[in-house]
Amino acid sequence: MQTEKVTERIVTWLKDYAEQAGVQGYIVGISGGVDSAVVSTLCAMTGLKTMLLEMPIHQNAEHVSRAWEHIDFLKGKFNNIEAATVDLTPAFGDLYKSFNADATEFPNEQLALANTRARLRMLTLYYFGQIHGLLVCGTGNKVEDFGIGFYTKYGDGGVDVSPIADLYKTEVYELARSLDLVESIQNAIPTDGLWNTERTDEQQIGASYPELEKIQKEWGTKTEEDYSGRDLEVFKIFQKMNKAAQHKIQPIPVCDIPEEWRG
C-alpha cells in the first residue's frame, strides 16, 4: 500500500469535510488499540482541533496504559490536541442496576451489556463533541464495518465520519508503522474491550483479520465450493457473520407508502 498517498488523502478529506461542515475539528474515542490510534493521528495531522477521549468501563489496565501512552505521544507532536478521561464505570453500574435483568432468564444479557458499554461511549462522545463544536470520528475498518459487522449498532458504529472504513485491518497496521506510532500500539492484539474478561477479536470471531480479509476480497466472486480446509472454515464464519450483520451494513429499511394513498 502507498501509505504516504493514503495518509495525505485521508488527512485532506478530513480537513475538507470539517471545513465544509463548519466545525472546529474532531473528537475520537481512544481505546488503546491500533484503529483509534491511527484515526486520532490522522485527525491531528489536519491541524484542526482534535479531542481525544478515554472512556474506561471496568477497563483492563493495559488498555488504559496504552491509550495514554498514545495520547502523550500525540500531545508531544501536535499543539492542536486536547485529551481527557471520562470514567464511565459508575454510570454503567447505575444502568446495570436499573435494567435489573436476570441473566438466567435472558441468555443474551451479557452481549446486551457489552453493547451497552459501546453505546454509553457513543453518547459521551456526542455530548463532548457537541459542546466543543466537533464531529465524532469513527474508527471502524473495512472488515468490521462492511465484512462481518463486528461493531455495535449505535455504539462505535454511531459516528459522523469513517476515515479508515475503506482500509483492511492489515492496512491500518501498515499506516501505524508508517506514522511511527508507539510500539505498544503497533503490537497491540485487537480486542473490543467490551467484556469483563479479556477476549481478543480473533477469539470472539474464530478467525484472524488476514484470514477474513482473504475471504472479503473474494466475496461475491467465489462460492463455498471453491474453498477447502481452513479457508472453507473462515468462509463459513464470514458468510454467517455477514448475513447476520446486514441490518447494520444496509441502510435503515423504510416502508414506502404509495402516493395515491396520500391526501
PDB file of C-alpha atoms in Angstrom:
ATOM      1  CA  MET A   1       0.000   0.000   0.000  1.00  0.00           C
ATOM      2  CA  GLN A   2       1.194   3.524  -0.798  1.00  0.00           C
ATOM      3  CA  THR A   3       0.942   4.696   2.789  1.00  0.00           C
ATOM      4  CA  GLU A   4       2.050   8.293   2.187  1.00  0.00           C
ATOM      5  CA  LYS A   5      -0.599   8.840  -0.503  1.00  0.00           C
ATOM      6  CA  VAL A   6      -3.274   7.165   1.621  1.00  0.00           C
ATOM      7  CA  THR A   7      -2.337   9.276   4.625  1.00  0.00           C
ATOM      8  CA  GLU A   8      -2.390  12.501   2.634  1.00  0.00           C
ATOM      9  CA  ARG A   9      -5.749  11.630   1.075  1.00  0.00           C
ATOM     10  CA  ILE A  10      -7.417  10.864   4.414  1.00  0.00           C
ATOM     11  CA  VAL A  11      -5.985  13.948   6.133  1.00  0.00           C
ATOM     12  CA  THR A  12      -7.131  16.208   3.275  1.00  0.00           C
ATOM     13  CA  TRP A  13     -10.554  14.522   3.235  1.00  0.00           C
ATOM     14  CA  LEU A  14     -10.979  15.037   6.983  1.00  0.00           C
ATOM     15  CA  LYS A  15      -9.900  18.667   6.799  1.00  0.00           C
ATOM     16  CA  ASP A  16     -12.169  19.470   3.844  1.00  0.00           C
ATOM     17  CA  TYR A  17     -15.154  17.734   5.429  1.00  0.00           C
ATOM     18  CA  ALA A  18     -14.792  19.588   8.726  1.00  0.00           C
ATOM     19  CA  GLU A  19     -14.429  22.936   6.979  1.00  0.00           C
ATOM     20  CA  GLN A  20     -17.492  22.309   4.802  1.00  0.00           C
ATOM     21  CA  ALA A  21     -19.454  21.245   7.884  1.00  0.00           C
ATOM     22  CA  GLY A  22     -18.421  24.415   9.697  1.00  0.00           C
ATOM     23  CA  VAL A  23     -16.971  22.632  12.731  1.00  0.00           C
ATOM     24  CA  GLN A  24     -13.708  23.132  14.590  1.00  0.00           C
ATOM     25  CA  GLY A  25     -12.419  19.582  14.226  1.00  0.00           C
ATOM     26  CA  TYR A  26     -12.933  16.057  15.517  1.00  0.00           C
ATOM     27  CA  ILE A  27     -13.389  14.044  18.682  1.00  0.00           C
ATOM     28  CA  VAL A  28     -12.084  10.469  18.841  1.00  0.00           C
ATOM     29  CA  GLY A  29     -12.581   7.775  21.459  1.00  0.00           C
ATOM     30  CA  ILE A  30      -9.183   6.342  22.395  1.00  0.00           C
ATOM     31  CA  SER A  31      -9.192   2.659  23.319  1.00  0.00           C
ATOM     32  CA  GLY A  32      -5.529   1.731  23.301  1.00  0.00           C
ATOM     33  CA  GLY A  33      -5.960  -0.117  20.006  1.00  0.00           C
ATOM     34  CA  VAL A  34      -4.476   0.486  16.582  1.00  0.00           C
ATOM     35  CA  ASP A  35      -7.648   1.752  14.862  1.00  0.00           C
ATOM     36  CA  SER A  36      -8.314   4.627  17.255  1.00  0.00           C
ATOM     37  CA  ALA A  37      -4.596   5.438  17.378  1.00  0.00           C
ATOM     38  CA  VAL A  38      -4.317   5.736  13.604  1.00  0.00           C
ATOM     39  CA  VAL A  39      -7.548   7.723  13.268  1.00  0.00           C
ATOM     40  CA  SER A  40      -6.637  10.163  16.034  1.00  0.00           C
ATOM     41  CA  THR A  41      -3.221  10.703  14.462  1.00  0.00           C
ATOM     42  CA  LEU A  42      -4.782  11.443  11.070  1.00  0.00           C
ATOM     43  CA  CYS A  43      -7.194  13.884  12.722  1.00  0.00           C
ATOM     44  CA  ALA A  44      -4.299  15.600  14.482  1.00  0.00           C
ATOM     45  CA  MET A  45      -2.485  15.949  11.160  1.00  0.00           C
ATOM     46  CA  THR A  46      -5.324  18.114   9.815  1.00  0.00           C
ATOM     47  CA  GLY A  47      -4.212  20.906  12.133  1.00  0.00           C
ATOM     48  CA  LEU A  48      -7.807  21.218  13.349  1.00  0.00           C
ATOM     49  CA  LYS A  49      -8.841  20.842  16.960  1.00  0.00           C
ATOM     50  CA  THR A  50      -8.611  17.174  17.915  1.00  0.00           C
ATOM     51  CA  MET A  51     -10.098  15.987  21.194  1.00  0.00           C
ATOM     52  CA  LEU A  52      -9.121  12.563  22.493  1.00  0.00           C
ATOM     53  CA  LEU A  53     -11.443  10.938  24.986  1.00  0.00           C
ATOM     54  CA  GLU A  54     -10.528   7.879  27.005  1.00  0.00           C
ATOM     55  CA  MET A  55     -13.669   6.289  28.466  1.00  0.00           C
ATOM     56  CA  PRO A  56     -12.923   3.349  30.762  1.00  0.00           C
ATOM     57  CA  ILE A  57     -15.662   0.970  31.882  1.00  0.00           C
ATOM     58  CA  HIS A  58     -14.084  -1.677  34.147  1.00  0.00           C
ATOM     59  CA  GLN A  59     -11.175  -1.348  31.731  1.00  0.00           C
ATOM     60  CA  ASN A  60      -8.118  -3.553  31.550  1.00  0.00           C
ATOM     61  CA  ALA A  61      -5.204  -1.549  32.989  1.00  0.00           C
ATOM     62  CA  GLU A  62      -3.065  -2.413  29.952  1.00  0.00           C
ATOM     63  CA  HIS A  63      -5.625  -0.812  27.629  1.00  0.00           C
ATOM     64  CA  VAL A  64      -5.671   2.371  29.709  1.00  0.00           C
ATOM     65  CA  SER A  65      -1.876   2.484  29.786  1.00  0.00           C
ATOM     66  CA  ARG A  66      -1.624   2.076  26.001  1.00  0.00           C
ATOM     67  CA  ALA A  67      -4.299   4.697  25.428  1.00  0.00           C
ATOM     68  CA  TRP A  68      -2.446   7.293  27.481  1.00  0.00           C
ATOM     69  CA  GLU A  69       0.928   6.366  26.012  1.00  0.00           C
ATOM     70  CA  HIS A  70      -0.567   7.172  22.604  1.00  0.00           C
ATOM     71  CA  ILE A  71      -2.252  10.349  23.850  1.00  0.00           C
ATOM     72  CA  ASP A  72       1.025  11.595  25.331  1.00  0.00           C
ATOM     73  CA  PHE A  73       2.759  10.725  22.059  1.00  0.00           C
ATOM     74  CA  LEU A  74       0.324  12.884  20.087  1.00  0.00           C
ATOM     75  CA  LYS A  75       0.428  15.741  22.602  1.00  0.00           C
ATOM     76  CA  GLY A  76       4.196  15.771  22.196  1.00  0.00           C
ATOM     77  CA  LYS A  77       3.917  16.059  18.387  1.00  0.00           C
ATOM     78  CA  PHE A  78       0.924  18.333  17.864  1.00  0.00           C
ATOM     79  CA  ASN A  79      -0.316  21.510  19.530  1.00  0.00           C
ATOM     80  CA  ASN A  80      -3.954  21.011  18.495  1.00  0.00           C
ATOM     81  CA  ILE A  81      -4.611  18.120  20.889  1.00  0.00           C
ATOM     82  CA  GLU A  82      -6.947  18.136  23.880  1.00  0.00           C
ATOM     83  CA  ALA A  83      -7.365  14.991  25.964  1.00  0.00           C
ATOM     84  CA  ALA A  84      -9.476  13.851  28.867  1.00  0.00           C
ATOM     85  CA  THR A  85     -10.650  10.771  30.725  1.00  0.00           C
ATOM     86  CA  VAL A  86     -14.315  10.260  31.479  1.00  0.00           C
ATOM     87  CA  ASP A  87     -14.731   7.297  33.827  1.00  0.00           C
ATOM     88  CA  LEU A  88     -18.000   5.691  32.763  1.00  0.00           C
ATOM     89  CA  THR A  89     -17.803   2.784  35.217  1.00  0.00           C
ATOM     90  CA  PRO A  90     -20.198   4.381  37.755  1.00  0.00           C
ATOM     91  CA  ALA A  91     -22.713   5.327  35.037  1.00  0.00           C
ATOM     92  CA  PHE A  92     -22.556   1.826  33.581  1.00  0.00           C
ATOM     93  CA  GLY A  93     -23.084   0.374  37.051  1.00  0.00           C
ATOM     94  CA  ASP A  94     -26.176   2.525  37.569  1.00  0.00           C
ATOM     95  CA  LEU A  95     -27.570   1.430  34.206  1.00  0.00           C
ATOM     96  CA  TYR A  96     -26.934  -2.204  35.064  1.00  0.00           C
ATOM     97  CA  LYS A  97     -28.870  -1.827  38.316  1.00  0.00           C
ATOM     98  CA  SER A  98     -31.702  -0.015  36.541  1.00  0.00           C
ATOM     99  CA  PHE A  99     -32.062  -2.716  33.889  1.00  0.00           C
ATOM    100  CA  ASN A 100     -32.365  -5.398  36.584  1.00  0.00           C
ATOM    101  CA  ALA A 101     -32.444  -8.277  34.083  1.00  0.00           C
ATOM    102  CA  ASP A 102     -31.965 -11.888  35.134  1.00  0.00           C
ATOM    103  CA  ALA A 103     -29.143 -13.436  33.101  1.00  0.00           C
ATOM    104  CA  THR A 104     -30.580 -16.920  33.618  1.00  0.00           C
ATOM    105  CA  GLU A 105     -33.846 -15.807  32.034  1.00  0.00           C
ATOM    106  CA  PHE A 106     -32.212 -13.782  29.239  1.00  0.00           C
ATOM    107  CA  PRO A 107     -29.212 -15.628  27.740  1.00  0.00           C
ATOM    108  CA  ASN A 108     -28.250 -12.598  25.604  1.00  0.00           C
ATOM    109  CA  GLU A 109     -27.948 -10.320  28.623  1.00  0.00           C
ATOM    110  CA  GLN A 110     -24.135 -10.298  28.696  1.00  0.00           C
ATOM    111  CA  LEU A 111     -23.974  -9.434  24.996  1.00  0.00           C
ATOM    112  CA  ALA A 112     -26.553  -6.685  25.544  1.00  0.00           C
ATOM    113  CA  LEU A 113     -24.408  -5.283  28.368  1.00  0.00           C
ATOM    114  CA  ALA A 114     -21.305  -5.373  26.178  1.00  0.00           C
ATOM    115  CA  ASN A 115     -23.170  -3.390  23.526  1.00  0.00           C
ATOM    116  CA  THR A 116     -24.441  -1.014  26.211  1.00  0.00           C
ATOM    117  CA  ARG A 117     -20.828  -0.141  27.017  1.00  0.00           C
ATOM    118  CA  ALA A 118     -20.241   0.874  23.393  1.00  0.00           C
ATOM    119  CA  ARG A 119     -23.470   2.879  23.273  1.00  0.00           C
ATOM    120  CA  LEU A 120     -22.641   4.687  26.502  1.00  0.00           C
ATOM    121  CA  ARG A 121     -19.319   5.705  24.976  1.00  0.00           C
ATOM    122  CA  MET A 122     -21.087   6.910  21.827  1.00  0.00           C
ATOM    123  CA  LEU A 123     -23.423   9.072  23.937  1.00  0.00           C
ATOM    124  CA  THR A 124     -20.399  10.521  25.740  1.00  0.00           C
ATOM    125  CA  LEU A 125     -18.539  11.308  22.527  1.00  0.00           C
ATOM    126  CA  TYR A 126     -21.541  13.134  21.100  1.00  0.00           C
ATOM    127  CA  TYR A 127     -22.028  15.129  24.308  1.00  0.00           C
ATOM    128  CA  PHE A 128     -18.449  16.377  24.355  1.00  0.00           C
ATOM    129  CA  GLY A 129     -18.391  16.731  20.580  1.00  0.00           C
ATOM    130  CA  GLN A 130     -21.422  18.984  20.638  1.00  0.00           C
ATOM    131  CA  ILE A 131     -20.241  21.274  23.418  1.00  0.00           C
ATOM    132  CA  HIS A 132     -16.847  21.661  21.713  1.00  0.00           C
ATOM    133  CA  GLY A 133     -18.181  22.023  18.152  1.00  0.00           C
ATOM    134  CA  LEU A 134     -16.580  18.781  16.943  1.00  0.00           C
ATOM    135  CA  LEU A 135     -17.628  15.864  14.746  1.00  0.00           C
ATOM    136  CA  VAL A 136     -17.408  12.306  16.075  1.00  0.00           C
ATOM    137  CA  CYS A 137     -14.772  10.470  14.062  1.00  0.00           C
ATOM    138  CA  GLY A 138     -15.281   6.731  13.614  1.00  0.00           C
ATOM    139  CA  THR A 139     -12.531   4.152  13.957  1.00  0.00           C
ATOM    140  CA  GLY A 140     -14.058   1.159  12.163  1.00  0.00           C
ATOM    141  CA  ASN A 141     -12.128  -0.616   9.410  1.00  0.00           C
ATOM    142  CA  LYS A 142     -13.383  -2.329   6.246  1.00  0.00           C
ATOM    143  CA  VAL A 143     -13.620  -5.852   7.661  1.00  0.00           C
ATOM    144  CA  GLU A 144     -15.509  -4.765  10.767  1.00  0.00           C
ATOM    145  CA  ASP A 145     -17.840  -2.282   9.086  1.00  0.00           C
ATOM    146  CA  PHE A 146     -18.656  -3.956   5.767  1.00  0.00           C
ATOM    147  CA  GLY A 147     -17.489  -7.541   6.103  1.00  0.00           C
ATOM    148  CA  ILE A 148     -18.605  -9.175   9.335  1.00  0.00           C
ATOM    149  CA  GLY A 149     -20.317  -6.262  11.094  1.00  0.00           C
ATOM    150  CA  PHE A 150     -18.054  -6.575  14.136  1.00  0.00           C
ATOM    151  CA  TYR A 151     -19.204  -3.414  15.857  1.00  0.00           C
ATOM    152  CA  THR A 152     -22.111  -2.170  17.946  1.00  0.00           C
ATOM    153  CA  LYS A 153     -25.011  -0.576  16.104  1.00  0.00           C
ATOM    154  CA  TYR A 154     -25.441   2.954  17.506  1.00  0.00           C
ATOM    155  CA  GLY A 155     -22.336   2.332  19.590  1.00  0.00           C
ATOM    156  CA  ASP A 156     -18.944   2.501  17.911  1.00  0.00           C
ATOM    157  CA  GLY A 157     -20.982   2.409  14.687  1.00  0.00           C
ATOM    158  CA  GLY A 158     -22.643   5.708  15.641  1.00  0.00           C
ATOM    159  CA  VAL A 159     -20.297   8.277  14.095  1.00  0.00           C
ATOM    160  CA  ASP A 160     -20.243  11.306  11.792  1.00  0.00           C
ATOM    161  CA  VAL A 161     -17.360  10.236   9.523  1.00  0.00           C
ATOM    162  CA  SER A 162     -15.442   6.998   8.911  1.00  0.00           C
ATOM    163  CA  PRO A 163     -11.991   7.818   7.542  1.00  0.00           C
ATOM    164  CA  ILE A 164     -10.489   4.302   7.616  1.00  0.00           C
ATOM    165  CA  ALA A 165     -13.597   2.285   6.706  1.00  0.00           C
ATOM    166  CA  ASP A 166     -12.140   1.526   3.267  1.00  0.00           C
ATOM    167  CA  LEU A 167      -8.940   0.095   4.787  1.00  0.00           C
ATOM    168  CA  TYR A 168      -8.458  -3.517   5.815  1.00  0.00           C
ATOM    169  CA  LYS A 169      -7.109  -4.164   9.300  1.00  0.00           C
ATOM    170  CA  THR A 170      -3.697  -5.160   7.971  1.00  0.00           C
ATOM    171  CA  GLU A 171      -3.589  -1.866   6.076  1.00  0.00           C
ATOM    172  CA  VAL A 172      -4.400   0.020   9.277  1.00  0.00           C
ATOM    173  CA  TYR A 173      -1.355  -1.640  10.852  1.00  0.00           C
ATOM    174  CA  GLU A 174       0.676  -0.543   7.817  1.00  0.00           C
ATOM    175  CA  LEU A 175      -0.394   3.038   8.459  1.00  0.00           C
ATOM    176  CA  ALA A 176       0.505   2.687  12.136  1.00  0.00           C
ATOM    177  CA  ARG A 177       4.029   1.682  11.146  1.00  0.00           C
ATOM    178  CA  SER A 178       4.260   4.434   8.544  1.00  0.00           C
ATOM    179  CA  LEU A 179       3.115   7.025  11.102  1.00  0.00           C
ATOM    180  CA  ASP A 180       5.677   5.625  13.550  1.00  0.00           C
ATOM    181  CA  LEU A 181       3.159   5.216  16.351  1.00  0.00           C
ATOM    182  CA  VAL A 182       4.303   3.920  19.732  1.00  0.00           C
ATOM    183  CA  GLU A 183       5.414   0.285  19.741  1.00  0.00           C
ATOM    184  CA  SER A 184       2.729  -0.809  22.211  1.00  0.00           C
ATOM    185  CA  ILE A 185       0.040   0.342  19.762  1.00  0.00           C
ATOM    186  CA  GLN A 186       1.722  -1.237  16.747  1.00  0.00           C
ATOM    187  CA  ASN A 187       1.951  -4.548  18.621  1.00  0.00           C
ATOM    188  CA  ALA A 188      -1.473  -4.410  20.276  1.00  0.00           C
ATOM    189  CA  ILE A 189      -3.586  -7.538  19.843  1.00  0.00           C
ATOM    190  CA  PRO A 190      -7.046  -6.484  18.554  1.00  0.00           C
ATOM    191  CA  THR A 191      -9.776  -6.598  21.210  1.00  0.00           C
ATOM    192  CA  ASP A 192     -13.053  -4.710  21.582  1.00  0.00           C
ATOM    193  CA  GLY A 193     -12.644  -4.195  25.342  1.00  0.00           C
ATOM    194  CA  LEU A 194     -16.372  -4.694  25.987  1.00  0.00           C
ATOM    195  CA  TRP A 195     -16.169  -7.676  28.332  1.00  0.00           C
ATOM    196  CA  ASN A 196     -15.045  -8.089  31.914  1.00  0.00           C
ATOM    197  CA  THR A 197     -12.836 -10.968  30.805  1.00  0.00           C
ATOM    198  CA  GLU A 198     -10.202 -10.349  28.131  1.00  0.00           C
ATOM    199  CA  ARG A 199     -11.445 -11.559  24.754  1.00  0.00           C
ATOM    200  CA  THR A 200      -9.408 -10.892  21.646  1.00  0.00           C
ATOM    201  CA  ASP A 201     -11.189 -10.244  18.364  1.00  0.00           C
ATOM    202  CA  GLU A 202      -9.823 -13.492  16.957  1.00  0.00           C
ATOM    203  CA  GLN A 203     -11.166 -15.466  19.925  1.00  0.00           C
ATOM    204  CA  GLN A 204     -14.616 -13.930  19.508  1.00  0.00           C
ATOM    205  CA  ILE A 205     -14.761 -14.244  15.735  1.00  0.00           C
ATOM    206  CA  GLY A 206     -12.955 -17.546  15.318  1.00  0.00           C
ATOM    207  CA  ALA A 207     -10.645 -16.208  12.601  1.00  0.00           C
ATOM    208  CA  SER A 208      -7.806 -13.735  12.235  1.00  0.00           C
ATOM    209  CA  TYR A 209      -8.100 -10.488  10.293  1.00  0.00           C
ATOM    210  CA  PRO A 210      -5.768 -11.650   7.489  1.00  0.00           C
ATOM    211  CA  GLU A 211      -7.918 -14.785   7.084  1.00  0.00           C
ATOM    212  CA  LEU A 212     -11.109 -12.719   6.972  1.00  0.00           C
ATOM    213  CA  GLU A 213      -9.602 -10.223   4.528  1.00  0.00           C
ATOM    214  CA  LYS A 214      -8.763 -13.004   2.095  1.00  0.00           C
ATOM    215  CA  ILE A 215     -12.430 -14.052   2.038  1.00  0.00           C
ATOM    216  CA  GLN A 216     -13.756 -10.495   1.846  1.00  0.00           C
ATOM    217  CA  LYS A 217     -11.567  -9.659  -1.131  1.00  0.00           C
ATOM    218  CA  GLU A 218     -13.017 -12.677  -2.965  1.00  0.00           C
ATOM    219  CA  TRP A 219     -16.571 -12.204  -1.671  1.00  0.00           C
ATOM    220  CA  GLY A 220     -19.124 -12.423  -4.460  1.00  0.00           C
ATOM    221  CA  THR A 221     -16.662 -13.968  -6.902  1.00  0.00           C
ATOM    222  CA  LYS A 222     -16.262 -17.342  -5.195  1.00  0.00           C
ATOM    223  CA  THR A 223     -18.666 -19.746  -3.509  1.00  0.00           C
ATOM    224  CA  GLU A 224     -18.357 -22.308  -0.752  1.00  0.00           C
ATOM    225  CA  GLU A 225     -17.416 -24.954  -3.322  1.00  0.00           C
ATOM    226  CA  ASP A 226     -14.234 -23.001  -4.179  1.00  0.00           C
ATOM    227  CA  TYR A 227     -12.782 -23.420  -0.686  1.00  0.00           C
ATOM    228  CA  SER A 228     -11.403 -26.256   1.388  1.00  0.00           C
ATOM    229  CA  GLY A 229      -9.641 -26.747   4.709  1.00  0.00           C
ATOM    230  CA  ARG A 230      -9.109 -23.650   6.821  1.00  0.00           C
ATOM    231  CA  ASP A 231     -10.239 -21.328   4.027  1.00  0.00           C
ATOM    232  CA  LEU A 232     -13.597 -23.113   3.993  1.00  0.00           C
ATOM    233  CA  GLU A 233     -13.914 -22.728   7.772  1.00  0.00           C
ATOM    234  CA  VAL A 234     -13.237 -18.995   7.536  1.00  0.00           C
ATOM    235  CA  PHE A 235     -15.600 -18.631   4.566  1.00  0.00           C
ATOM    236  CA  LYS A 236     -18.416 -20.110   6.652  1.00  0.00           C
ATOM    237  CA  ILE A 237     -17.593 -17.778   9.570  1.00  0.00           C
ATOM    238  CA  PHE A 238     -17.551 -14.770   7.255  1.00  0.00           C
ATOM    239  CA  GLN A 239     -20.748 -15.833   5.499  1.00  0.00           C
ATOM    240  CA  LYS A 240     -22.628 -16.350   8.765  1.00  0.00           C
ATOM    241  CA  MET A 241     -21.497 -13.054  10.303  1.00  0.00           C
ATOM    242  CA  ASN A 242     -22.063 -11.068   7.109  1.00  0.00           C
ATOM    243  CA  LYS A 243     -25.612 -12.377   6.830  1.00  0.00           C
ATOM    244  CA  ALA A 244     -26.362 -11.596  10.467  1.00  0.00           C
ATOM    245  CA  ALA A 245     -24.904  -8.085  10.088  1.00  0.00           C
ATOM    246  CA  GLN A 246     -26.998  -6.925   7.147  1.00  0.00           C
ATOM    247  CA  HIS A 247     -29.189  -4.851   9.462  1.00  0.00           C
ATOM    248  CA  LYS A 248     -26.023  -2.896  10.313  1.00  0.00           C
ATOM    249  CA  ILE A 249     -24.474  -2.779   6.856  1.00  0.00           C
ATOM    250  CA  GLN A 250     -27.586  -1.836   4.855  1.00  0.00           C
ATOM    251  CA  PRO A 251     -29.437   1.490   5.208  1.00  0.00           C
ATOM    252  CA  ILE A 252     -32.372   1.517   7.621  1.00  0.00           C
ATOM    253  CA  PRO A 253     -35.379  -0.014   5.808  1.00  0.00           C
ATOM    254  CA  VAL A 254     -38.230   2.385   5.102  1.00  0.00           C
ATOM    255  CA  CYS A 255     -41.770   1.233   4.393  1.00  0.00           C
ATOM    256  CA  ASP A 256     -42.812   3.127   1.254  1.00  0.00           C
ATOM    257  CA  ILE A 257     -46.363   4.472   1.114  1.00  0.00           C
ATOM    258  CA  PRO A 258     -47.879   4.827  -2.401  1.00  0.00           C
ATOM    259  CA  GLU A 259     -48.535   8.442  -3.371  1.00  0.00           C
ATOM    260  CA  GLU A 260     -52.122   7.647  -4.353  1.00  0.00           C
ATOM    261  CA  TRP A 261     -52.833   6.725  -0.728  1.00  0.00           C
ATOM    262  CA  ARG A 262     -51.905  10.200   0.490  1.00  0.00           C
ATOM    263  CA  GLY A 263     -54.355  13.043   0.921  1.00  0.00           C
TER     264      GLY A 263
END
